[in-house]
mmCIF file of C-alpha atoms in Angstrom:
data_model
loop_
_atom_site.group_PDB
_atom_site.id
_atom_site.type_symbol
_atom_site.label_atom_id
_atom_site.label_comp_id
_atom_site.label_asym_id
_atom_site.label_seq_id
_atom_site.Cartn_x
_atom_site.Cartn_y
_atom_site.Cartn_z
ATOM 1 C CA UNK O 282 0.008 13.435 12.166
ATOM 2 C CA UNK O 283 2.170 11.502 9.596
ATOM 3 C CA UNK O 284 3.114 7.830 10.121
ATOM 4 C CA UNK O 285 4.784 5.236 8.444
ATOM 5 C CA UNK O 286 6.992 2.479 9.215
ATOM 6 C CA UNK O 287 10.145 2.866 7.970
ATOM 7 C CA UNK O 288 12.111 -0.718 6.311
ATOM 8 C CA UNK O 289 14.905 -1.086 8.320
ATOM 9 C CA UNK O 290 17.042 -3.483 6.249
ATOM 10 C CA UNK O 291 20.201 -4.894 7.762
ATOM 11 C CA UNK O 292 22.416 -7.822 7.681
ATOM 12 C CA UNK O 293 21.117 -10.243 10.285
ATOM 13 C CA UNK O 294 22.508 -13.208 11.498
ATOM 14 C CA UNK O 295 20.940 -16.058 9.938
ATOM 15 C CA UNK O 296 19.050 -17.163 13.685
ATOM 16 C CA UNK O 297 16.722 -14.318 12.962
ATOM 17 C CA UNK O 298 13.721 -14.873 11.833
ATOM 18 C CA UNK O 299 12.111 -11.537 12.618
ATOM 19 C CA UNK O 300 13.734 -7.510 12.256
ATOM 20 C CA UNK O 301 13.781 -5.792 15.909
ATOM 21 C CA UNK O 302 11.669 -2.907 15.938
ATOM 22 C CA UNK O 303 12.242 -0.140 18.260
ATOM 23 C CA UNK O 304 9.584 2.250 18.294
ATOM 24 C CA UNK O 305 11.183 5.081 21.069
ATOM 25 C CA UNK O 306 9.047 7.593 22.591
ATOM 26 C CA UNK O 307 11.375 11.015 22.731
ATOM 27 C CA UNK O 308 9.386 13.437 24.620
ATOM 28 C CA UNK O 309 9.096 13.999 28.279
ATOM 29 C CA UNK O 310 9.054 11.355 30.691
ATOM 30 C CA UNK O 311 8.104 8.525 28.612
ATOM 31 C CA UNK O 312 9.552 5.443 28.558
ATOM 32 C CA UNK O 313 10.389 3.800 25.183
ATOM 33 C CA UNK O 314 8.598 0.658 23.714
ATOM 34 C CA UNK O 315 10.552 -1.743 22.628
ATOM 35 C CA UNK O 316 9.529 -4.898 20.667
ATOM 36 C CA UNK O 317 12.425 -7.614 20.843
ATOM 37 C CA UNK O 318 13.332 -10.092 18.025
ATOM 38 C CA UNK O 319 10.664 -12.495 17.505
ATOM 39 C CA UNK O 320 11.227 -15.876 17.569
ATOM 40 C CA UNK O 321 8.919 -18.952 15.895
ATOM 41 C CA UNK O 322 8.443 -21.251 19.295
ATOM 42 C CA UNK O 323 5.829 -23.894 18.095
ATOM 43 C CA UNK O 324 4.333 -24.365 14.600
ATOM 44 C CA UNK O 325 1.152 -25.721 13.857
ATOM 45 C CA UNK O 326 0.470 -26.902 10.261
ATOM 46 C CA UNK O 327 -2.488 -25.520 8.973
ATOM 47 C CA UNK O 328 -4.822 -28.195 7.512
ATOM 48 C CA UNK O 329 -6.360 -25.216 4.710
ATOM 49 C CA UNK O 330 -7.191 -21.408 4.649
ATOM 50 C CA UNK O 331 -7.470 -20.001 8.144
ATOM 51 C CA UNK O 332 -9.748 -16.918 8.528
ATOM 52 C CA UNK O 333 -10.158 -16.707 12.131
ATOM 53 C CA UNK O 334 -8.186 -17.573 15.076
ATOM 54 C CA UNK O 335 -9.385 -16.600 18.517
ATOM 55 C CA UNK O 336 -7.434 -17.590 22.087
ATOM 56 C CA UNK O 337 -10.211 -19.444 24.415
ATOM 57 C CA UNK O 338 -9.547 -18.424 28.301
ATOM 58 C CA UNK O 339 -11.201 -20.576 30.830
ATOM 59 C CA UNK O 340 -10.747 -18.885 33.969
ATOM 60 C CA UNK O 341 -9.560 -20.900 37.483
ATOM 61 C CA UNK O 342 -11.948 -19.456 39.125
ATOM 62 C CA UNK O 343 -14.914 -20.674 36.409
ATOM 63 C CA UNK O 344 -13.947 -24.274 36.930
ATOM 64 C CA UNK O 345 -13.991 -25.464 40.306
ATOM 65 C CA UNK O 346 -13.454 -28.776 40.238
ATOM 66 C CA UNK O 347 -10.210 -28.214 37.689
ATOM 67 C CA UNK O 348 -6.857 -29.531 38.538
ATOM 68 C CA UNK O 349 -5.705 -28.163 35.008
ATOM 69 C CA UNK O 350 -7.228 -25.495 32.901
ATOM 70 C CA UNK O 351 -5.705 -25.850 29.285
ATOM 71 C CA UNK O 352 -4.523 -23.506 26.830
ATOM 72 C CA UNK O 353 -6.966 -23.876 23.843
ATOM 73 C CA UNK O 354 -7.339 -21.587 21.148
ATOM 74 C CA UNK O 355 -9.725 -21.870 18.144
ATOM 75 C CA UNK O 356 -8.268 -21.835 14.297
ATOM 76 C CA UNK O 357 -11.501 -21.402 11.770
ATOM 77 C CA UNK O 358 -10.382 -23.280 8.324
ATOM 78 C CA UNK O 359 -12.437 -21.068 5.646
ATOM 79 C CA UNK O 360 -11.540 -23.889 3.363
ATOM 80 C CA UNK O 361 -9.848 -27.542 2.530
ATOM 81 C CA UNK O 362 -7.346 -28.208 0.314
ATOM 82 C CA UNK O 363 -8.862 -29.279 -2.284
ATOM 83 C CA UNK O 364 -10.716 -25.682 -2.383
ATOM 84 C CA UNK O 365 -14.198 -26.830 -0.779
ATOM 85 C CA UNK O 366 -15.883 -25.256 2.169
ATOM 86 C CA UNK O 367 -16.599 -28.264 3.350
ATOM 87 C CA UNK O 368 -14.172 -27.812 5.862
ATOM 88 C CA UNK O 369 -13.585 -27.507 10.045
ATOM 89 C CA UNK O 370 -12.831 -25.532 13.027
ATOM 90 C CA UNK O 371 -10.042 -27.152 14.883
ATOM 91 C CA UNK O 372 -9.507 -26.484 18.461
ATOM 92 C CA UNK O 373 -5.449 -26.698 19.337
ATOM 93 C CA UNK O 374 -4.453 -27.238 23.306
ATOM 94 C CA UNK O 375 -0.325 -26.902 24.195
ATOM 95 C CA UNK O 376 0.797 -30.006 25.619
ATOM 96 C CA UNK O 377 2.788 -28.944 28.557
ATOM 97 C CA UNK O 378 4.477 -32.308 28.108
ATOM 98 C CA UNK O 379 5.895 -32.356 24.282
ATOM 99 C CA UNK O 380 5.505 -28.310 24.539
ATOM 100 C CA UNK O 381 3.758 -28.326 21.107
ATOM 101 C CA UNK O 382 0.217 -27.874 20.546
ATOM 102 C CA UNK O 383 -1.834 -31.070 19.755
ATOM 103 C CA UNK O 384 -5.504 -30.943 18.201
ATOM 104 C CA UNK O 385 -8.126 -30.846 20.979
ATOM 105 C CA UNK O 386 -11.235 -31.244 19.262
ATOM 106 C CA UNK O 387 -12.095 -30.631 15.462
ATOM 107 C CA UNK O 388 -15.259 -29.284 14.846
ATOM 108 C CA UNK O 389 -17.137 -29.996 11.284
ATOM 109 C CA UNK O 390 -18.165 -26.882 9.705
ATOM 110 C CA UNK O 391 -19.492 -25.348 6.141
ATOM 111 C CA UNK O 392 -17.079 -22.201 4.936
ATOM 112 C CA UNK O 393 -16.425 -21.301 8.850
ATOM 113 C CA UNK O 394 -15.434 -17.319 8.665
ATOM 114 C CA UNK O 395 -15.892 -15.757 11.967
ATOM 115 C CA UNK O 396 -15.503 -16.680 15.719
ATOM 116 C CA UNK O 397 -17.045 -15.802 18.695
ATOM 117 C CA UNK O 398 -15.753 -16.936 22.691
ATOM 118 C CA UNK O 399 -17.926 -15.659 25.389
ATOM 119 C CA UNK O 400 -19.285 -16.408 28.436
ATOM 120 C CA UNK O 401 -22.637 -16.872 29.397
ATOM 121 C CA UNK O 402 -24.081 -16.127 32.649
ATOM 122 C CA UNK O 403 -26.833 -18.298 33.985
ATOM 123 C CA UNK O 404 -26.961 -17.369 37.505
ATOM 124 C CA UNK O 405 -25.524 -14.534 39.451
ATOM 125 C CA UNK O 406 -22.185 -16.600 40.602
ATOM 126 C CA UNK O 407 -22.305 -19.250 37.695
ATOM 127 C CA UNK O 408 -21.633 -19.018 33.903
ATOM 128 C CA UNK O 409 -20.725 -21.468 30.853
ATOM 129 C CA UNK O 410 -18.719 -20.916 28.035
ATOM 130 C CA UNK O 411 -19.573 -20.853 24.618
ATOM 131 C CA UNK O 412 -18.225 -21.131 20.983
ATOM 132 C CA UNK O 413 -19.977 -19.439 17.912
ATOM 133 C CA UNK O 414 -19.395 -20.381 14.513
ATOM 134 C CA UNK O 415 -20.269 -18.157 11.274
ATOM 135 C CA UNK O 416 -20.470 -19.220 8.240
ATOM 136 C CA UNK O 417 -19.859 -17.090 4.752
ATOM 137 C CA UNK O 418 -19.719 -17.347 0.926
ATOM 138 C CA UNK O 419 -19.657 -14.541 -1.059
ATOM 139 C CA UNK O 420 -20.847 -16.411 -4.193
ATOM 140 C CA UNK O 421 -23.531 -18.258 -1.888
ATOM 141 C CA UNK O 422 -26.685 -17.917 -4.542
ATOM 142 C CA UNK O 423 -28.900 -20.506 -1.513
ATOM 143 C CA UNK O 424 -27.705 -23.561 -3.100
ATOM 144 C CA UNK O 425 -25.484 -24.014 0.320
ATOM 145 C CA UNK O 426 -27.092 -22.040 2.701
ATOM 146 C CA UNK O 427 -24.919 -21.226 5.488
ATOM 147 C CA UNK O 428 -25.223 -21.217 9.228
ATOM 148 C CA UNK O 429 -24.086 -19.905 13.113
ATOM 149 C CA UNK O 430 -23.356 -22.882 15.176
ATOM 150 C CA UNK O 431 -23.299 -22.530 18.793
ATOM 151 C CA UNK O 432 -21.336 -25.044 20.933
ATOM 152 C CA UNK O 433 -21.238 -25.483 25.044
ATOM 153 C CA UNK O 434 -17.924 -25.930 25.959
ATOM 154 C CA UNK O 435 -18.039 -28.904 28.850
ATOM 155 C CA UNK O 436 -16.385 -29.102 32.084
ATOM 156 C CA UNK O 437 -13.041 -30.368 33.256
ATOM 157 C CA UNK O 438 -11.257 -32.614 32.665
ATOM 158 C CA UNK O 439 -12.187 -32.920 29.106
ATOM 159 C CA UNK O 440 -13.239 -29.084 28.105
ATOM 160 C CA UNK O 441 -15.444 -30.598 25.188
ATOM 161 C CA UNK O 442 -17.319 -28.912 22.756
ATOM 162 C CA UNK O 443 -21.193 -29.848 21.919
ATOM 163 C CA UNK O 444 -23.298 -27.938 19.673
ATOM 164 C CA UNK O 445 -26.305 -26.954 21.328
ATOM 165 C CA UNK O 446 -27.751 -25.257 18.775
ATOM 166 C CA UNK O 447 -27.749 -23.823 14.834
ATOM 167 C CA UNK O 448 -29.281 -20.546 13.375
ATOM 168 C CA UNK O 449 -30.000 -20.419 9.519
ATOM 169 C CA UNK O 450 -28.205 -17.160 8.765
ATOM 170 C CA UNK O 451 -28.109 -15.104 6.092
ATOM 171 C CA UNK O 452 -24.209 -14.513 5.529
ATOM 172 C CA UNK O 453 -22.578 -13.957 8.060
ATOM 173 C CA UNK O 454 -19.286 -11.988 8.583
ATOM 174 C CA UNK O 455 -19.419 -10.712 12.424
ATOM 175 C CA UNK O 456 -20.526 -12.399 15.376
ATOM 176 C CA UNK O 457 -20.225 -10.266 19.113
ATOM 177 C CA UNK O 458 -21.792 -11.173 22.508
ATOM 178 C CA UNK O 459 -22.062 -8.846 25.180
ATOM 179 C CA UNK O 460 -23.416 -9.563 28.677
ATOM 180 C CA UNK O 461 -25.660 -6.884 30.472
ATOM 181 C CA UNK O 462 -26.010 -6.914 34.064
ATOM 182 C CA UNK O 463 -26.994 -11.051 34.331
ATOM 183 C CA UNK O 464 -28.004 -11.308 30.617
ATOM 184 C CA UNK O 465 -26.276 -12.166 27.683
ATOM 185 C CA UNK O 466 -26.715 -11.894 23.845
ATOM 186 C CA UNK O 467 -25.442 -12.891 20.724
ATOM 187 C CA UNK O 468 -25.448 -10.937 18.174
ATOM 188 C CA UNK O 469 -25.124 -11.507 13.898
ATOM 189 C CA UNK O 470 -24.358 -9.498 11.514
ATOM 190 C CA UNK O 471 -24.940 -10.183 7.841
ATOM 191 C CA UNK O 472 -23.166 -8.993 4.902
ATOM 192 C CA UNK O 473 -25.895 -9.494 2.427
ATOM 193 C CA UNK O 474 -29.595 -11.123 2.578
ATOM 194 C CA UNK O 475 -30.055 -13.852 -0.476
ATOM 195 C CA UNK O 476 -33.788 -12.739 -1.466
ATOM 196 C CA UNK O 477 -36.199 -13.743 -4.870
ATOM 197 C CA UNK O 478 -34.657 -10.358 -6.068
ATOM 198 C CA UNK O 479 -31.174 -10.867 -5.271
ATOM 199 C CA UNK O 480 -28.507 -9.897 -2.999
ATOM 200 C CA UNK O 481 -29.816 -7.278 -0.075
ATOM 201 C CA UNK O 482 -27.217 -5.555 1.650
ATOM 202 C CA UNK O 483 -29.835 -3.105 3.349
ATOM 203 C CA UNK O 484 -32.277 -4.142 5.374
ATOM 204 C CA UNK O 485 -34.055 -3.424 8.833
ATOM 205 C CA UNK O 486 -32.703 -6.504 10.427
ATOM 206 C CA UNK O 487 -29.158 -7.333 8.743
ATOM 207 C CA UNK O 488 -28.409 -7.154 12.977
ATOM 208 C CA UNK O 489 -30.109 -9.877 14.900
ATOM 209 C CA UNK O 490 -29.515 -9.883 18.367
ATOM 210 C CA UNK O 491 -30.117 -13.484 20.246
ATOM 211 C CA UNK O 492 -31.004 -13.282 24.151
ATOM 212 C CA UNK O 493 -29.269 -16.370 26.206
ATOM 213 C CA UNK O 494 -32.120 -18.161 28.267
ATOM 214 C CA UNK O 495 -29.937 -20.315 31.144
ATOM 215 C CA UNK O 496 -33.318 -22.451 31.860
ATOM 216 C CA UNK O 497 -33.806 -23.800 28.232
ATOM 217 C CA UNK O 498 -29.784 -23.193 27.915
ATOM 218 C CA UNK O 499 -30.839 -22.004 24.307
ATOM 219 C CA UNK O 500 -30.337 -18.515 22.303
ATOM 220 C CA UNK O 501 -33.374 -17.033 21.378
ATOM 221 C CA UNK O 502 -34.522 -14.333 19.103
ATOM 222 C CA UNK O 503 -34.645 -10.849 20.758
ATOM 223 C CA UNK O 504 -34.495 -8.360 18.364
ATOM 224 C CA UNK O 505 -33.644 -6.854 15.321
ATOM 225 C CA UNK O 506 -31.141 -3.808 14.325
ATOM 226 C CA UNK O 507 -30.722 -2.167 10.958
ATOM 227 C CA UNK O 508 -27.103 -2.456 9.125
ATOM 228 C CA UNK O 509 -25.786 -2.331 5.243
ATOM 229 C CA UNK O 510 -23.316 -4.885 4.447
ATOM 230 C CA UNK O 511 -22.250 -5.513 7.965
ATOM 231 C CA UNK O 512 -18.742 -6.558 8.007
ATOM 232 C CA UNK O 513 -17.899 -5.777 12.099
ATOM 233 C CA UNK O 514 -19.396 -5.440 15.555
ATOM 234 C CA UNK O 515 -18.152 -4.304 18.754
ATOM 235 C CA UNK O 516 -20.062 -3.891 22.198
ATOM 236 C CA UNK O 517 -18.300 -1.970 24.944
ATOM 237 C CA UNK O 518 -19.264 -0.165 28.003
ATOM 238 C CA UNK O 519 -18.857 3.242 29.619
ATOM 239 C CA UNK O 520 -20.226 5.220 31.931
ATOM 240 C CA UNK O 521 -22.624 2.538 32.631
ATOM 241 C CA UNK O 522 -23.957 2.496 29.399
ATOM 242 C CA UNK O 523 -23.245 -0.137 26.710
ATOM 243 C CA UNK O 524 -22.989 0.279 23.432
ATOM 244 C CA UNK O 525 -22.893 -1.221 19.887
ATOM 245 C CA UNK O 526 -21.295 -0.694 16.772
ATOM 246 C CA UNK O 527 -22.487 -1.659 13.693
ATOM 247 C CA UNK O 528 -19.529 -1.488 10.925
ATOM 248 C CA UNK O 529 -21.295 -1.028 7.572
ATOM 249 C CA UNK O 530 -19.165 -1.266 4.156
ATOM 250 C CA UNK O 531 -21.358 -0.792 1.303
ATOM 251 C CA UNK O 532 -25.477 0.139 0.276
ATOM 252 C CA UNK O 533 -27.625 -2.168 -2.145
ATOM 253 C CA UNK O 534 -26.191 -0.075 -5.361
ATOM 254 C CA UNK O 535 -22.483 -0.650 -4.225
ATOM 255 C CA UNK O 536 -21.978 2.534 -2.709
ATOM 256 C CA UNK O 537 -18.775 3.197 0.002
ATOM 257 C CA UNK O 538 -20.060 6.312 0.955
ATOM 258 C CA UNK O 539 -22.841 5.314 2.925
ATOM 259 C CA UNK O 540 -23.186 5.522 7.347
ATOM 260 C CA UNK O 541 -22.377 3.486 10.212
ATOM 261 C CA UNK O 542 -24.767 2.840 13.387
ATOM 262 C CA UNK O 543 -23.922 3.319 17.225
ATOM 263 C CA UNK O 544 -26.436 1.529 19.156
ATOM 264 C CA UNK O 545 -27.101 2.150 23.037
ATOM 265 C CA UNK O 546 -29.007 -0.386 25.053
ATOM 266 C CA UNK O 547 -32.064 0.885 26.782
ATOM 267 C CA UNK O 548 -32.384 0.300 30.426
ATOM 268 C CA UNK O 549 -36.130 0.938 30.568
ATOM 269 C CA UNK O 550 -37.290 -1.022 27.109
ATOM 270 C CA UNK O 551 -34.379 -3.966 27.289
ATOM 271 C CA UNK O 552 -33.881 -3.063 23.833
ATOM 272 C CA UNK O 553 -31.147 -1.209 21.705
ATOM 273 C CA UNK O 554 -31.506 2.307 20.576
ATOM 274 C CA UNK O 555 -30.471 4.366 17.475
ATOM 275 C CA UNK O 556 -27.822 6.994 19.217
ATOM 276 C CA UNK O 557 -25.515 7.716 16.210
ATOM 277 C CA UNK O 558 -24.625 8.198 12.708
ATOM 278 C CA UNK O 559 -21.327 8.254 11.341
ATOM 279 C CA UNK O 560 -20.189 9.024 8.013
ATOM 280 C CA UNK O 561 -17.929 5.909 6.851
ATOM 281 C CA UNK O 562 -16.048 5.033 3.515
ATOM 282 C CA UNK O 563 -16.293 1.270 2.742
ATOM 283 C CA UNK O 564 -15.647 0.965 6.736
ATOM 284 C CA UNK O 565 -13.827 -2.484 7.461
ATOM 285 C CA UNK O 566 -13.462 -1.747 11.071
ATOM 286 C CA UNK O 567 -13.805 0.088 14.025
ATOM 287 C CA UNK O 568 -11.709 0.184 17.360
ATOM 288 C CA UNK O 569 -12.985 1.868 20.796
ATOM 289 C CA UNK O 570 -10.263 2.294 22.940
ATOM 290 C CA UNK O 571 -9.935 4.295 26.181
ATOM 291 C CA UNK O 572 -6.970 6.906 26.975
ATOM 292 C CA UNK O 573 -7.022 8.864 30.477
ATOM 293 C CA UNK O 574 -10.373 7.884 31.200
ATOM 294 C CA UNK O 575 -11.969 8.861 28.091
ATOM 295 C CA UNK O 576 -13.583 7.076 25.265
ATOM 296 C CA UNK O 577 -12.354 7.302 21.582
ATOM 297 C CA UNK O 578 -13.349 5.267 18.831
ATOM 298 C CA UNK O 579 -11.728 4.787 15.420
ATOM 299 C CA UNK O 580 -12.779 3.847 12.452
ATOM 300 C CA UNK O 581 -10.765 1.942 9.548
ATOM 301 C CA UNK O 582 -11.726 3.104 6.052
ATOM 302 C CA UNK O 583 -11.160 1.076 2.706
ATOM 303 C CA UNK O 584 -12.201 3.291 0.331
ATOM 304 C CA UNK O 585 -14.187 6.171 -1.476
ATOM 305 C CA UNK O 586 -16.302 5.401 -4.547
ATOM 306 C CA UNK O 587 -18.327 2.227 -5.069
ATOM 307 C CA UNK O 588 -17.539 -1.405 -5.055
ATOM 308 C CA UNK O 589 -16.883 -1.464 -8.539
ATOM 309 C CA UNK O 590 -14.643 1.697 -9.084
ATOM 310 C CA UNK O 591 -12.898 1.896 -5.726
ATOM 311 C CA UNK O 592 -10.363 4.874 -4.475
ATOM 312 C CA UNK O 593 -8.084 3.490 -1.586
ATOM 313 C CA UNK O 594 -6.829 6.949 -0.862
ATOM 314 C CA UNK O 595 -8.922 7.907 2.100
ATOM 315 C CA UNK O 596 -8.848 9.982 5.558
ATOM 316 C CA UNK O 597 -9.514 7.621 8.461
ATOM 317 C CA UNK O 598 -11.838 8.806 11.018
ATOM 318 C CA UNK O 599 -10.715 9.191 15.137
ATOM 319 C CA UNK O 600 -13.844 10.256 17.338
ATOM 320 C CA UNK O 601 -14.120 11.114 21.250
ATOM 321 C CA UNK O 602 -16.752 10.827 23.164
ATOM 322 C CA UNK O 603 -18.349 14.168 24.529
ATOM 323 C CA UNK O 604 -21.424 14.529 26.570
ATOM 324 C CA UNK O 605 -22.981 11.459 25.052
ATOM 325 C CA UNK O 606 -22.082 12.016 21.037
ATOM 326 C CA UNK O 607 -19.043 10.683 19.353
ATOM 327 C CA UNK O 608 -17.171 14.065 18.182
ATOM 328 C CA UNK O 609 -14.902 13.663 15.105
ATOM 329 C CA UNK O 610 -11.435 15.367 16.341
ATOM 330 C CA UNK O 611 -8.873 13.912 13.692
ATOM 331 C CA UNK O 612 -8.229 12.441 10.386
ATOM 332 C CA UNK O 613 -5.401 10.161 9.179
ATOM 333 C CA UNK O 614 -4.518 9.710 5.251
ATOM 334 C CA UNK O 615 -4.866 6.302 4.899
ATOM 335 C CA UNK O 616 -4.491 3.980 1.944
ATOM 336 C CA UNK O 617 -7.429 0.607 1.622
ATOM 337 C CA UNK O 618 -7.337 0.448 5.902
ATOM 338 C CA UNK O 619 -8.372 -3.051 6.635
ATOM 339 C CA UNK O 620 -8.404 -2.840 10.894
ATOM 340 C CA UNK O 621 -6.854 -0.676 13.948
ATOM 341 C CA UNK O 622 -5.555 -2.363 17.131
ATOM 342 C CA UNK O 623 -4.887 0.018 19.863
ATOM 343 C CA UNK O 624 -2.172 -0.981 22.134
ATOM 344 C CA UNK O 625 -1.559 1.246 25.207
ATOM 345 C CA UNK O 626 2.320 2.480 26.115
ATOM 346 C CA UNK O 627 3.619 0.790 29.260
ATOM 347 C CA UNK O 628 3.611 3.166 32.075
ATOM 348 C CA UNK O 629 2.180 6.068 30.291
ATOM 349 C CA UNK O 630 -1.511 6.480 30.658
ATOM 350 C CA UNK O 631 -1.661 9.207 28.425
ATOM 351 C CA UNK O 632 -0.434 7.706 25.357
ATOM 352 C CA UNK O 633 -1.742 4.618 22.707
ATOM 353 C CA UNK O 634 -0.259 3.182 19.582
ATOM 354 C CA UNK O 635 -2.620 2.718 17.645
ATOM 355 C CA UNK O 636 -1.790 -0.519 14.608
ATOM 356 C CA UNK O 637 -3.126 0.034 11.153
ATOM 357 C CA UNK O 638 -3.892 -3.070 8.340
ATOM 358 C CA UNK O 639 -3.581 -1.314 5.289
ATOM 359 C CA UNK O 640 -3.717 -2.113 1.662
ATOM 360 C CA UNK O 641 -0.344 -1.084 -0.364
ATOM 361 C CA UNK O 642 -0.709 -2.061 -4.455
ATOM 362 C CA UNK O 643 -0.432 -5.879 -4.119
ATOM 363 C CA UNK O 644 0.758 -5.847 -0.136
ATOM 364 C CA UNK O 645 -1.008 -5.871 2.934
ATOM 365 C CA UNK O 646 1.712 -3.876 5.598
ATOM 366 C CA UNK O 647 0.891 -2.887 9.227
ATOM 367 C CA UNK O 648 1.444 1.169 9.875
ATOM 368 C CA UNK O 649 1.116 2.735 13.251
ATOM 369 C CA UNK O 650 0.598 6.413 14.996
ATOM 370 C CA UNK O 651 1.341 7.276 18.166
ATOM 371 C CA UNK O 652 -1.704 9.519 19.536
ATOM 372 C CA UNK O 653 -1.452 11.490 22.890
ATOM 373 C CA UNK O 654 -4.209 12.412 25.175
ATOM 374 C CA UNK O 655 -1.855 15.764 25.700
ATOM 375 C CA UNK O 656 -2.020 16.959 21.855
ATOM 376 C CA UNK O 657 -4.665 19.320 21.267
ATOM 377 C CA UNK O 658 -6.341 18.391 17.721
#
């Protein structure tokens, strides 16, 4: 159950920019993963402090009239040089041409912190595609009150984006959409609610889900979920069920030690449904992955403690799901986990790497572990 990645300093020659890693799978038939040299191919200057970037994939088959479908991704500038959140979203496209990537569209926001691509369906062979922006301040005392922006993203040839819509939010640091059957919904999660009292990281509706209405093309208020300084959501689903995760770091008081929510949408009522608590540590993140067929979620502690006395050394949580319950089956020693990526082994079903973000002193250093449907826990 111990991981690490070991420094693997070498003389290189000076065309490297990157160390090789070889990560080599030793037991039984598995083949070895191997991650070449990495080299820089296009640069893009940032204008400020990036805090999101997210790929945007228009699909062929979306866009019939398309002789070209560009590759656009979106970069969300939390700030401008100069230090003010008056700053921008800036959607890049690579010029097949010049092979470089050339600004596509720049899109004026206030402290943009989160990103959210989805498609929208608004008729059983038709969808659009939209852009969500969040907006976040942790010192925001109302003075600057922030916002989710919602943009259409127009047809060929010219793939522009038009806001179609704002929501006055109440801090914002996850956005997620998830599409059931022919409906789709937005959903935001706040870290804290600004109120005459102060800060409120608890409260019955720190989760609002929007429902997409393809008529008035137009979000609209659906519903509300409980959360405690929400600082992720995920939606997946299995089985035929979906599900949502509500990531919660911290209680009104500052404490880590609080719970997480696992929502499960409600065939019968349209609406979403308490179906788990788990215990969490200053959560930052949790990953659902699948291995053999089965689901697994895990969940990226920070810390024990409170907000203001904080200890990074922490287990990190795996769960599987059994008979309709997540089922805790392991714990990692982690150290201030920020996120997990799971990446699954090429051709070995059985097996996932599973990529770590964790805090070291001053450093922020990826750390992986290689877990095995075939290991008994």
């Amino acid at each position: 159950n111990s991981f690490g990645v070991q420094n693997h300093s070498r003389k290189r020659r000076s065309n490297l920019n990157f160390d090789t890693i070889k990560l080599a799978q030793q037991s039984g038939n598995r083949e070895e993963l191997l991650v070449k040299t990495l080299t820089p191919y296009s640069e893009i200057p940032f204008m400020s402090e990036p805090s999101d970037i997210v790929p945007i994939l228009i699909k062929a088959e979306d866009e019939t009239f398309a002789t070209e479908i560009p590759m656009l991704f979106a970069v969300a500038n939390y700030r401008n040089l100069n230090g003010s959140f008056l700053s921008n979203v800036i959607i890049w496209s690579y010029n097949n041409t010049s092979n470089e990537f050339v600004i596509h569209q720049v899109l004026e926001e206030y402290a943009p912190y989160e990103v959210e691509f989805f498609k929208g369906k608004i008729a059983p062979l038709q969808c659009k595609y939209f852009l969500a922006v969040a907006g976040y301040v942790e010192d925001n005392n109302g003075t600057h009150p922030t916002k989710v922006s919602v943009y259409e993203i127009g047809p060929s040839p010219a793939f522009t984006f038009i806001k179609i819509q704002e929501f006055p939010n109440h801090n914002i640091r996850a956005l997620k959409h998830v599409t059931i059957l022919e409906t789709t919904y937005l959903m935001l999660g706040s870290y804290f609610i600004n109120t005459p009292n102060g800060k409120q990281y608890y409260s019955p509706s720190q989760v609002i889900v929007h429902r997409y209405d393809p008529n008035m093309n137009m979000f609209y208020f659906h519903s509300s979920l409980p959360g405690s300084g929400v600082v992720d959501l995920e939606s997946y689903s299995y089985n035929l069920k979906t599900f949502i995760i509500v990531t919660n770091y911290r209680d009104n008081i500052g404490n880590l030690d609080i719970f997480s929510f696992i929502y499960i949408y409600n065939d019968r009522t349209k609406l979403f449904d308490i179906l788990q608590y788990l215990p969490t540590h200053g959560a930052q993140d949790m990953n659902h992955f699948l291995l053999s067929g089965e689901a697994y979620l895990v969940v990226a502690n920070e810390a024990k403690g409170t907000v203001y006395n904080k200890s990074f050394g922490v287990y990190s949580d795996i769960y599987k799901y059994i008979n309709g319950k997540y089922y805790l089956i392991q714990s990692v020693a982690t150290y201030g986990a920020k996120k997990w990526v799971s990446l699954s082994v090429p051709n070995c079903m059985k097996d996932i790497l599973l990529f770590m973000q964790i805090k070291e002193i001053m450093l922020i250093k990826l750390d992986f572990i290689h877990f095995s449907h075939k290991r008994k826990f």
